[in-house]
Coordinates of C-alpha atoms and ligand atoms in Angstrom, one line a residue:
M28 CA -24.6 16.9 -11.1
S29 CA -22.5 13.2 -12.4
P30 CA -20.4 14.4 -15.2
L31 CA -21.0 10.7 -16.1
T32 CA -22.4 10.3 -20.3
D33 CA -25.0 8.3 -21.1
G34 CA -22.8 6.1 -23.7
L35 CA -19.9 5.2 -21.8
L36 CA -22.8 4.2 -19.5
S37 CA -24.7 1.7 -21.3
T38 CA -20.6 1.2 -22.7
L39 CA -20.1 -0.7 -19.7
A40 CA -24.0 -2.4 -18.6
A41 CA -23.1 -3.9 -22.0
R42 CA -20.2 -5.5 -21.0
V43 CA -22.3 -7.3 -17.6
C44 CA -22.1 -10.8 -18.2
S45 CA -25.9 -12.0 -17.5
S46 CA -29.0 -13.9 -19.5
T47 CA -31.7 -12.4 -17.4
S48 CA -33.9 -9.2 -18.7
D49 CA -33.2 -8.4 -13.9
T50 CA -31.6 -4.9 -13.8
Y51 CA -31.1 -1.9 -10.8
T52 CA -30.1 1.1 -10.9
T53 CA -27.4 2.3 -8.8
V54 CA -26.6 6.1 -6.4
E55 CA -25.1 8.7 -7.2
V56 CA -23.6 9.4 -4.0
F57 CA -23.5 13.1 -3.3
T58 CA -26.9 13.3 -4.5
G59 CA -28.7 10.0 -3.3
G60 CA -30.1 9.8 -6.8
P61 CA -30.1 7.2 -9.8
L62 CA -27.1 7.1 -11.5
A63 CA -26.6 4.0 -13.7
T64 CA -29.0 0.6 -14.2
L65 CA -27.3 -2.0 -14.7
P66 CA -27.7 -6.2 -15.6
E67 CA -28.1 -8.6 -13.0
S68 CA -26.1 -12.3 -13.1
S69 CA -27.5 -15.1 -11.7
V70 CA -25.9 -18.3 -10.9
A71 CA -26.6 -19.6 -13.8
D72 CA -25.1 -16.8 -15.5
V73 CA -21.8 -17.4 -12.9
H74 CA -21.2 -21.2 -14.7
T75 CA -21.2 -20.1 -18.2
A76 CA -18.9 -16.7 -17.8
Y77 CA -17.0 -20.0 -16.0
E78 CA -16.9 -22.3 -18.9
R79 CA -16.0 -18.9 -20.9
V80 CA -13.3 -17.9 -19.3
G81 CA -12.0 -20.9 -18.9
R82 CA -11.6 -22.5 -22.8
A83 CA -10.3 -18.4 -23.9
Q84 CA -7.7 -19.3 -19.9
R85 CA -6.5 -22.6 -22.1
V86 CA -5.3 -21.0 -25.0
W87 CA -3.7 -17.8 -22.9
A88 CA -1.6 -19.2 -20.7
A89 CA 0.2 -21.1 -23.7
L90 CA 0.5 -17.8 -25.2
P91 CA 4.9 -16.5 -23.7
L92 CA 4.5 -14.3 -20.8
D93 CA 5.9 -11.7 -23.0
D94 CA 2.8 -11.8 -25.7
R95 CA 0.8 -11.8 -22.2
L96 CA 2.4 -8.5 -20.1
A97 CA 2.7 -6.8 -23.7
V98 CA -1.0 -6.6 -22.6
F99 CA -0.4 -4.6 -19.7
H100 CA 2.0 -2.4 -21.0
R101 CA -1.0 -1.1 -22.7
F102 CA -3.3 -1.1 -19.6
H103 CA -1.1 1.2 -18.0
K104 CA -0.9 3.6 -20.4
L105 CA -4.3 3.9 -21.0
L106 CA -5.1 3.6 -17.2
L107 CA -3.2 7.2 -16.7
R108 CA -4.8 8.3 -19.9
E109 CA -8.4 7.7 -18.8
R110 CA -8.1 8.8 -15.4
E111 CA -9.8 11.2 -14.9
T112 CA -12.7 9.7 -16.6
M113 CA -12.5 6.5 -13.5
A114 CA -11.7 9.6 -11.0
D115 CA -15.2 10.8 -12.5
L116 CA -17.2 6.6 -12.0
L117 CA -15.2 6.2 -8.6
Q118 CA -16.6 9.3 -7.1
A119 CA -19.8 9.1 -8.7
E120 CA -20.3 5.2 -7.1
T121 CA -18.7 5.8 -3.4
G122 CA -18.9 9.6 -2.7
K123 CA -15.3 9.6 -2.1
A124 CA -12.7 12.5 -2.2
R125 CA -11.1 13.0 -6.1
R126 CA -8.0 13.2 -4.2
D127 CA -9.3 9.2 -2.8
A128 CA -10.0 8.9 -6.5
F129 CA -6.7 9.5 -7.3
E130 CA -4.8 7.4 -4.8
E131 CA -7.1 5.2 -5.8
L132 CA -6.9 4.8 -9.4
S133 CA -2.4 4.7 -8.6
E134 CA -2.4 1.1 -6.8
P135 CA -3.4 -1.0 -9.4
A136 CA -1.2 1.0 -12.1
L137 CA 1.4 0.8 -9.2
V138 CA 0.9 -3.0 -9.4
T139 CA 0.8 -3.4 -12.8
S140 CA 3.9 -2.0 -13.4
Y141 CA 5.4 -4.0 -10.1
Y142 CA 4.2 -6.8 -12.0
L143 CA 5.7 -5.6 -15.3
R144 CA 9.2 -5.6 -14.0
S145 CA 9.2 -8.8 -11.8
A146 CA 6.8 -12.0 -13.5
R147 CA 9.9 -12.5 -15.0
R148 CA 12.0 -13.5 -12.7
L149 CA 9.2 -15.2 -10.2
L150 CA 7.3 -16.9 -12.7
R151 CA 10.4 -18.4 -14.9
P152 CA 10.9 -21.9 -14.3
R153 CA 14.4 -23.3 -11.2
K154 CA 15.8 -25.3 -10.6
R155 CA 16.5 -27.4 -7.6
A156 CA 18.3 -29.9 -6.2
G157 CA 18.0 -33.7 -7.9
L158 CA 17.6 -36.6 -5.8
V159 CA 20.8 -37.7 -6.5
P160 CA 23.4 -35.1 -7.8
G161 CA 23.6 -35.6 -11.4
A162 CA 21.4 -39.0 -11.5
V163 CA 17.8 -36.4 -11.0
A164 CA 17.0 -33.0 -12.4
V165 CA 14.1 -31.6 -11.1
R166 CA 12.8 -28.1 -12.3
E167 CA 10.0 -26.6 -10.3
L168 CA 7.3 -24.4 -12.8
R169 CA 5.0 -22.3 -11.9
Q170 CA 1.4 -23.4 -13.7
P171 CA -1.4 -21.3 -13.6
K172 CA -4.9 -21.7 -11.1
G173 CA -6.7 -21.5 -13.7
V174 CA -10.1 -19.4 -13.6
V175 CA -9.3 -16.4 -10.3
G176 CA -12.8 -16.0 -8.7
I177 CA -12.2 -12.6 -6.9
I178 CA -14.7 -10.5 -5.4
S179 CA -14.1 -7.0 -4.1
P180 CA -16.1 -4.5 -1.5
W181 CA -17.7 -1.3 -2.6
N182 CA -15.3 1.1 -0.5
Y183 CA -12.2 0.6 -3.1
P184 CA -14.1 -0.5 -5.9
F185 CA -11.2 -0.8 -8.8
A186 CA -7.6 -0.6 -6.7
L187 CA -9.2 -4.1 -4.5
S188 CA -10.9 -5.5 -7.7
F189 CA -7.4 -4.7 -10.5
G190 CA -4.9 -5.0 -7.8
D191 CA -6.1 -8.6 -7.2
L192 CA -7.0 -9.4 -11.0
V193 CA -4.0 -8.2 -12.7
P194 CA -1.4 -10.4 -11.5
A195 CA -4.1 -13.2 -11.6
L196 CA -4.2 -13.0 -14.9
V197 CA 0.3 -11.8 -15.4
A198 CA 0.4 -15.3 -13.8
G199 CA -1.7 -17.2 -17.1
N200 CA -5.2 -17.6 -15.7
G201 CA -8.7 -16.0 -16.1
V202 CA -11.1 -14.3 -13.7
V203 CA -14.7 -14.0 -13.1
L204 CA -15.5 -11.0 -11.0
K205 CA -18.2 -9.9 -9.0
P206 CA -17.1 -6.6 -7.8
D207 CA -20.5 -4.5 -5.0
S208 CA -23.6 -4.1 -6.8
Q209 CA -22.7 -0.5 -5.8
T210 CA -20.0 0.4 -7.6
A211 CA -19.4 -1.6 -9.9
L212 CA -18.6 1.2 -12.7
S213 CA -14.6 1.3 -11.9
P214 CA -14.3 -2.3 -12.4
L215 CA -16.0 -2.4 -16.0
F216 CA -14.5 0.4 -16.9
G217 CA -11.7 -1.3 -15.9
A218 CA -12.3 -4.1 -17.9
E219 CA -12.9 -2.2 -20.9
L220 CA -9.1 -0.1 -20.9
L221 CA -8.2 -3.6 -20.2
Y222 CA -10.6 -5.3 -22.7
R223 CA -9.2 -1.8 -25.5
A224 CA -5.2 -3.0 -24.1
G225 CA -5.6 -6.5 -26.0
L226 CA -6.7 -8.9 -22.9
P227 CA -9.4 -11.1 -24.8
V228 CA -12.8 -10.8 -24.1
D229 CA -13.3 -14.1 -23.1
L230 CA -10.6 -13.5 -20.5
L231 CA -12.2 -11.8 -18.3
A232 CA -15.9 -12.3 -17.0
V233 CA -17.9 -9.2 -15.1
V234 CA -20.6 -10.9 -13.2
L235 CA -23.3 -8.7 -10.9
G236 CA -25.6 -9.2 -8.0
D237 CA -26.2 -10.6 -4.1
G238 CA -23.1 -11.5 -2.2
P239 CA -24.7 -15.7 -1.0
G240 CA -26.4 -15.8 -4.1
V241 CA -23.5 -14.6 -7.1
G242 CA -20.6 -14.6 -4.8
G243 CA -21.9 -18.1 -3.3
A244 CA -21.7 -19.2 -6.7
I245 CA -18.4 -18.4 -7.9
V246 CA -16.6 -19.4 -4.1
D247 CA -17.9 -22.9 -5.8
T248 CA -17.0 -22.9 -9.2
C249 CA -13.6 -20.9 -9.1
D250 CA -10.0 -22.3 -8.9
Y251 CA -9.4 -19.8 -6.2
I252 CA -10.5 -17.4 -4.1
G253 CA -8.9 -14.2 -4.2
F254 CA -11.4 -11.6 -1.4
T255 CA -11.5 -8.6 -0.3
G256 CA -14.1 -7.6 2.5
S257 CA -15.5 -8.2 6.3
S258 CA -13.8 -10.6 8.1
R259 CA -17.7 -11.5 8.7
T260 CA -18.0 -12.9 4.6
G261 CA -14.0 -13.6 4.7
A262 CA -14.7 -16.6 7.2
L263 CA -17.8 -17.9 5.2
I264 CA -16.1 -18.0 2.3
A265 CA -12.9 -19.5 3.7
A266 CA -15.4 -22.5 4.5
Q267 CA -16.8 -22.6 1.1
A268 CA -13.4 -23.0 -0.2
G269 CA -12.5 -25.7 2.0
A270 CA -15.4 -27.8 1.8
R271 CA -13.6 -27.7 -2.0
L272 CA -10.2 -28.0 -1.0
V273 CA -9.5 -24.5 -3.1
G274 CA -8.2 -22.0 -2.4
C275 CA -8.1 -18.4 -0.8
S276 CA -6.8 -15.5 0.0
L277 CA -9.0 -13.0 2.6
E278 CA -8.3 -9.8 2.7
L279 CA -10.2 -8.7 6.3
G280 CA -11.3 -5.9 8.2
G281 CA -9.3 -3.9 10.5
K282 CA -9.3 -1.9 14.3
N283 CA -5.4 -0.3 13.3
P284 CA -3.8 1.7 15.8
L285 CA -1.1 4.1 15.6
I286 CA 1.0 4.9 18.1
V287 CA 2.5 8.2 18.9
L288 CA 6.1 8.2 20.5
D289 CA 7.3 10.7 22.9
D290 CA 10.2 11.5 20.4
A291 CA 7.5 12.8 18.2
D292 CA 7.1 15.9 16.4
I293 CA 3.2 16.3 17.4
A294 CA 2.5 18.8 14.3
A295 CA 4.0 16.8 12.2
T296 CA 2.3 14.1 13.3
A297 CA -0.6 15.1 13.5
R298 CA -0.6 16.7 9.8
S299 CA 0.5 13.3 9.1
A300 CA -1.7 11.3 10.7
V301 CA -5.3 13.2 9.9
R302 CA -5.2 11.1 6.2
G303 CA -4.2 7.7 7.8
C304 CA -6.9 8.6 10.1
F305 CA -10.1 9.8 7.7
A306 CA -9.0 9.2 3.7
N307 CA -12.0 7.5 1.9
A308 CA -14.0 9.6 5.9
G309 CA -12.4 6.9 7.1
Q310 CA -14.5 3.5 5.1
L311 CA -10.3 1.9 4.4
C312 CA -9.2 -0.9 5.8
L313 CA -5.8 0.6 7.0
S314 CA -7.4 3.9 8.3
L315 CA -6.2 3.9 11.8
E316 CA -9.5 4.4 13.7
R317 CA -7.2 4.4 17.7
V318 CA -4.2 6.5 18.2
Y319 CA -1.9 6.4 21.1
V320 CA -0.5 9.7 22.4
P321 CA 2.6 9.0 25.9
E322 CA 0.4 11.4 28.9
G323 CA 2.6 13.1 29.2
L324 CA 1.3 15.1 25.5
F325 CA -1.6 13.6 25.7
D326 CA -3.0 17.4 25.7
R327 CA -0.8 19.0 23.3
F328 CA -0.6 16.6 20.8
A329 CA -5.4 16.2 21.1
A330 CA -5.4 20.3 20.5
T331 CA -2.9 19.7 17.7
F332 CA -4.5 17.0 16.1
V333 CA -8.2 18.6 16.4
D334 CA -7.3 22.2 14.5
E335 CA -5.9 20.0 11.9
V336 CA -9.2 18.3 11.9
E337 CA -10.6 21.6 12.0
L338 CA -8.8 22.7 8.7
L339 CA -10.0 19.3 6.7
R340 CA -12.9 20.3 3.6
Q341 CA -15.7 18.7 3.7
G342 CA -17.7 18.1 0.9
A343 CA -19.5 17.3 -2.4
G344 CA -17.7 17.8 -5.5
Y345 CA -15.9 16.4 -8.4
G346 CA -12.6 18.8 -8.2
Y347 CA -9.8 18.5 -6.1
E348 CA -10.9 21.2 -3.4
V349 CA -12.5 18.8 -1.1
D350 CA -10.2 16.6 1.0
V351 CA -13.5 14.7 3.1
G352 CA -15.7 12.9 0.4
S353 CA -19.3 11.5 1.2
L354 CA -19.1 7.7 3.2
S355 CA -20.7 5.2 0.5
S356 CA -24.7 5.1 1.9
Q357 CA -28.0 4.9 4.5
R358 CA -26.0 1.8 6.2
A359 CA -22.3 3.2 6.1
L360 CA -23.5 6.7 7.8
K361 CA -25.9 4.3 10.2
T362 CA -23.2 2.7 11.5
V363 CA -22.2 5.8 12.4
S364 CA -23.3 7.3 13.6
E365 CA -24.1 4.8 16.0
H366 CA -21.0 4.4 17.2
V367 CA -20.6 8.2 18.0
D368 CA -23.8 8.4 19.6
D369 CA -23.2 4.6 21.9
A370 CA -20.3 6.5 23.1
R371 CA -21.6 9.6 23.4
A372 CA -24.8 8.3 25.5
K373 CA -21.5 6.5 27.5
G374 CA -18.9 8.9 28.7
A375 CA -16.8 9.8 25.8
T376 CA -16.2 13.1 24.7
V377 CA -16.8 14.9 21.4
L378 CA -13.9 16.8 20.9
V379 CA -14.7 17.4 17.1
G380 CA -17.4 17.2 14.3
G381 CA -20.3 13.9 15.9
R382 CA -22.6 14.8 13.7
P383 CA -23.9 14.1 9.5
R384 CA -24.0 17.2 7.9
P385 CA -27.2 16.3 5.5
D386 CA -26.0 20.0 4.0
L387 CA -23.4 18.3 1.8
G388 CA -25.6 15.0 0.9
P389 CA -27.6 12.5 2.0
F390 CA -25.1 10.0 3.7
F391 CA -22.0 12.9 5.5
Y392 CA -21.0 12.7 8.5
E393 CA -18.4 15.1 10.1
P394 CA -14.2 13.9 10.4
T395 CA -15.0 12.8 14.3
V396 CA -12.1 12.3 17.0
L397 CA -13.4 10.9 20.5
T398 CA -12.0 10.2 24.4
G399 CA -12.7 8.9 27.3
V400 CA -13.6 5.7 24.9
T401 CA -14.0 2.1 27.2
P402 CA -14.5 -1.2 25.9
E403 CA -18.9 -0.6 26.4
M404 CA -19.1 1.2 24.3
S405 CA -18.9 -0.2 20.2
C406 CA -16.4 1.8 18.9
F407 CA -13.9 0.5 21.3
M408 CA -13.2 -2.7 19.2
D409 CA -15.6 -2.9 16.9
E410 CA -14.6 -1.2 13.1
T411 CA -16.2 2.1 12.4
F412 CA -15.4 1.7 9.0
G413 CA -16.0 5.4 9.0
P414 CA -14.4 8.8 10.1
V415 CA -14.4 8.5 13.8
V416 CA -10.5 8.0 15.4
S417 CA -10.4 7.7 19.2
L418 CA -7.4 9.4 21.1
Y419 CA -6.6 7.2 24.3
S420 CA -3.4 8.5 26.9
Y421 CA -0.4 5.4 27.4
S422 CA 1.8 5.5 30.5
S423 CA 5.1 3.2 28.8
V424 CA 5.7 2.2 25.2
D425 CA 4.7 -1.7 26.3
D426 CA 2.1 -0.7 27.5
A427 CA 0.9 0.8 24.4
V428 CA 1.9 -2.4 22.7
A429 CA -0.3 -4.3 24.7
L430 CA -3.4 -1.6 24.0
A431 CA -1.9 -1.7 20.1
N432 CA -2.3 -5.1 20.0
D433 CA -4.9 -5.9 22.2
T434 CA -7.3 -6.8 19.4
A435 CA -8.3 -9.7 16.7
F436 CA -7.8 -7.8 13.7
G437 CA -4.1 -7.7 12.8
L438 CA -4.0 -5.7 9.5
N439 CA -1.8 -2.4 9.8
A440 CA -0.3 0.3 12.1
S441 CA 1.3 3.8 12.4
V442 CA 4.6 4.6 14.8
Y443 CA 5.5 7.9 14.9
G444 CA 9.2 9.0 16.1
R445 CA 11.8 11.5 15.6
D446 CA 14.2 8.2 16.2
V447 CA 13.0 5.8 13.0
V448 CA 15.2 3.1 14.4
R449 CA 13.8 2.7 17.7
A450 CA 10.2 3.8 16.0
G451 CA 10.3 0.8 13.2
A452 CA 11.4 -1.1 16.5
V453 CA 8.6 -0.2 18.5
A454 CA 6.5 -1.1 15.1
A455 CA 8.0 -4.7 14.5
R456 CA 6.4 -5.7 17.3
L457 CA 3.3 -4.5 16.5
R458 CA 1.1 -8.7 15.6
V459 CA -0.3 -6.3 12.0
G460 CA 0.7 -7.4 8.2
S461 CA 1.7 -3.5 7.3
A462 CA 3.4 -1.5 9.9
N463 CA 3.8 2.0 8.5
V464 CA 6.7 4.8 10.5
N465 CA 5.9 7.8 10.1
D466 CA 3.2 7.3 7.8
G467 CA -0.4 6.6 8.1
Y468 CA -0.8 3.5 5.9
A469 CA 0.5 5.0 1.9
S470 CA 4.3 4.1 3.1
A471 CA 3.5 0.1 3.1
F472 CA 0.4 0.4 0.6
G473 CA 2.4 2.1 -2.2
S474 CA 5.2 -0.3 -2.0
T475 CA 4.0 -2.8 -4.2
D476 CA 7.3 -5.2 -4.0
A477 CA 6.3 -5.5 0.1
P478 CA 3.0 -8.1 0.3
M479 CA 0.2 -6.5 2.1
G480 CA -2.2 -8.3 4.1
G481 CA -3.5 -9.1 7.5
M482 CA -3.1 -11.5 10.7
G483 CA -5.7 -13.2 12.8
A484 CA -9.1 -11.9 11.7
S485 CA -7.6 -9.7 9.4
G486 CA -7.0 -12.2 6.9
L487 CA -5.0 -15.0 5.3
G488 CA -2.3 -14.5 2.2
R489 CA -0.5 -11.0 1.0
R490 CA -1.6 -9.0 -1.8
H491 CA 1.4 -7.3 -3.4
G492 CA 5.5 -8.5 -3.5
A493 CA 6.0 -11.7 -4.3
E494 CA 3.2 -13.7 -3.1
G495 CA 0.9 -11.0 -4.5
L496 CA 1.7 -13.1 -7.8
L497 CA 2.7 -16.3 -7.4
R498 CA -0.6 -17.3 -4.7
Y499 CA -2.5 -17.4 -8.5
T500 CA -0.2 -20.5 -9.1
E501 CA 0.3 -23.9 -8.9
V502 CA 3.8 -25.4 -8.3
Q503 CA 4.7 -27.4 -9.8
A504 CA 8.3 -30.2 -9.9
V505 CA 9.0 -32.4 -12.9
A506 CA 12.1 -34.6 -11.8
V507 CA 14.0 -36.0 -14.9
K508 CA 15.6 -39.7 -13.6
R509 CA 18.6 -40.3 -15.5
V510 CA 20.2 -43.0 -13.9
E511 CA 18.5 -45.8 -12.0
M512 CA 19.1 -45.3 -8.5
L513 CA 16.0 -46.1 -6.9
N514 CA 15.7 -50.2 -8.2
P515 CA 18.2 -52.7 -7.7
P516 CA 19.0 -54.9 -10.1
R517 CA 17.2 -58.1 -10.1
W518 CA 20.2 -60.0 -8.8
V519 CA 21.1 -57.4 -5.4
P520 CA 19.1 -58.2 -2.6
Y521 CA 17.2 -55.1 -1.1
R522 CA 18.9 -56.6 1.9
V523 CA 21.8 -55.3 0.9
F524 CA 20.6 -52.5 -1.3
S525 CA 19.3 -50.6 1.5
K526 CA 22.5 -50.9 3.3
S527 CA 24.8 -49.2 0.8
M528 CA 22.0 -47.0 0.2
A529 CA 22.1 -45.4 4.2
A530 CA 26.7 -45.2 3.3
T531 CA 25.0 -42.9 -0.1
L532 CA 22.8 -40.6 2.8
R533 CA 25.9 -40.3 4.8
V534 CA 28.1 -39.9 2.3
M535 CA 26.4 -37.4 0.2
K536 CA 25.2 -35.1 4.3
A537 CA 29.0 -35.3 4.9
L538 CA 30.0 -33.3 1.6
R539 CA 27.1 -31.4 1.6
L540 CA 25.4 -32.3 -1.5
R541 CA 21.3 -33.5 -0.2
Ligands
NAD7 P1 -18.3 -7.9 2.6 O1 -17.7 -8.6 3.2 O2 -20.1 -7.3 2.9 O3 -18.9 -7.7 1.3 C1 -17.5 -7.9 -0.2 C2 -18.1 -8.7 -0.9 O4 -18.0 -9.9 -0.7 C3 -18.8 -8.3 -1.9 O5 -18.8 -7.9 -3.3 C4 -20.5 -9.0 -1.2 O6 -21.4 -8.4 -2.4 C5 -19.9 -10.3 -0.9 N1 -20.0 -11.2 -0.6 C6 -20.8 -10.7 1.0 N2 -21.4 -12.4 1.6 C7 -21.3 -13.1 0.2 C8 -20.9 -14.3 0.1 N3 -21.5 -14.5 0.8 N4 -20.4 -15.4 -0.6 C9 -19.8 -14.4 -1.6 N5 -19.6 -12.9 -1.4 C10 -20.0 -13.0 -0.7 O7 -17.8 -6.4 2.6 P2 -18.1 -4.7 2.6 O8 -18.6 -4.2 3.5 O9 -18.5 -4.4 0.8 O10 -17.0 -4.5 3.3 C11 -16.4 -3.6 3.9 C12 -15.1 -4.7 4.3 O11 -14.5 -5.2 3.1 C13 -15.0 -3.5 5.7 O12 -14.4 -5.0 7.0 C14 -13.2 -4.2 5.4 O13 -12.2 -3.6 6.0 C15 -12.3 -5.4 4.8 N6 -12.2 -4.0 3.4 C16 -10.5 -5.1 3.9 C17 -9.8 -4.6 2.9 C18 -8.1 -5.3 2.7 O14 -7.1 -5.1 2.0 N7 -7.9 -6.0 4.1 C19 -9.6 -3.5 2.5 C20 -11.5 -2.9 1.7 C21 -11.9 -3.4 2.4

């Protein structure tokens, strides 16, 4: 069924850094059949990759920024030209609908064009005020970290690798990338496009293998770690990186709330919220799993929302006619089924959905809406990471804000209301890294000039915006002393000198010089 050719698959397999003869076979998610056979990397391969990338990085970092950026101009063009192949790969290895695949590949395109526009401004040396005006000149420089390790999950394998890896390379780093083993084809194709665009082949190494082994070796060797995945693994990586005193950014899970305000346009809200809840079959860290509705509007909203869910077209297929694709694996199907079965057994009501769909493919699960969900049910506060959303009623806006904030996570949120100033003020009260007014997630995520990330158990650091690039740099102050000020001449006792220095400090403060 997969439209991928053997030629393409073997070109991609040849790009993996591996010295072993071990291989494994990935699954075409729509059918459960074999998709591609790929080499496995060893811990030793990670060490070799680190050395090789490090050598290439020193040359790359010395290039003028414009020469580096030229590669990404070409990459952007190639990516959009090859978008159908990228979408085929993404669909085959994740089972997502084609519109989700297109949305996914748009993110690295947006990130690339954003840093093409902003990198010169963000990375240029800045003058800083010296110790004494005229006597010391200081510049703040941005040096690359060196070799950045990127570890990414299976749900958005291309976007969550390349959206992070492009700024790392732009900043002058090399990269060792470990995507999830099942979803390595789209990142390998992305690497292929970068090489075609002129990126030195040794500057980006892709390794494949199990999380703790090969992923752990990356955390043990690289100079900075960009990780996207579960909060559980994120905590392990933070501890491991902390023990080596290397920095890391962590983009982790969520249990994201949506608040419908009492002035919301119910029909428009329901239509838009369906996308926020069921894009990528709910396997999106930003996906909305909890919806809070004013008591007086609850029944009307629930009915309208269910109508919208029933319009969703679910299925396997490499065309754009499908709205919701498959879950990505048996493991994901098991978690989703368990959450819904647990909720049903403990008294929740299934308004729509609530069943696997083996007739569509081995891992399909229907878009599902629940009510009557209570704290003893696992879907109440645990991330389901699937097409399951719970509707709750609230009595006042304060109540809605408290309910929305009652979680260890803090990734994304959404507030719907006609009065956008009021809705924006409610959004600002939510403890989340990104909040969208009258949208589910795409407005904040697509606005690459603004930082994205999580509070609390949802992560550390931010992607996108200035921080998305600057996290891959070490800031360095270079100070040039022009006049001797701190060492008094031998014939001046230090007690006298300290008095005159104190007077100077007073004068500089009074004149607002320092
Ligand atoms: P995961 O943590 O199991 O795995 C993520 C990656 O880490 C994989 O490549 C895996 O092989 C690797 N890994 C696993 N254990 C490791 C270890 N000990 N050391 C180093 N690497 C290790 O997560 P997952 O199940 O693949 O992804 C789903 C999770 O990711 C969800 O919780 C989702 O919310 C989260 N996520 C967050 C964002 C975000 O931007 N905040 C985006 C997408 C997904």
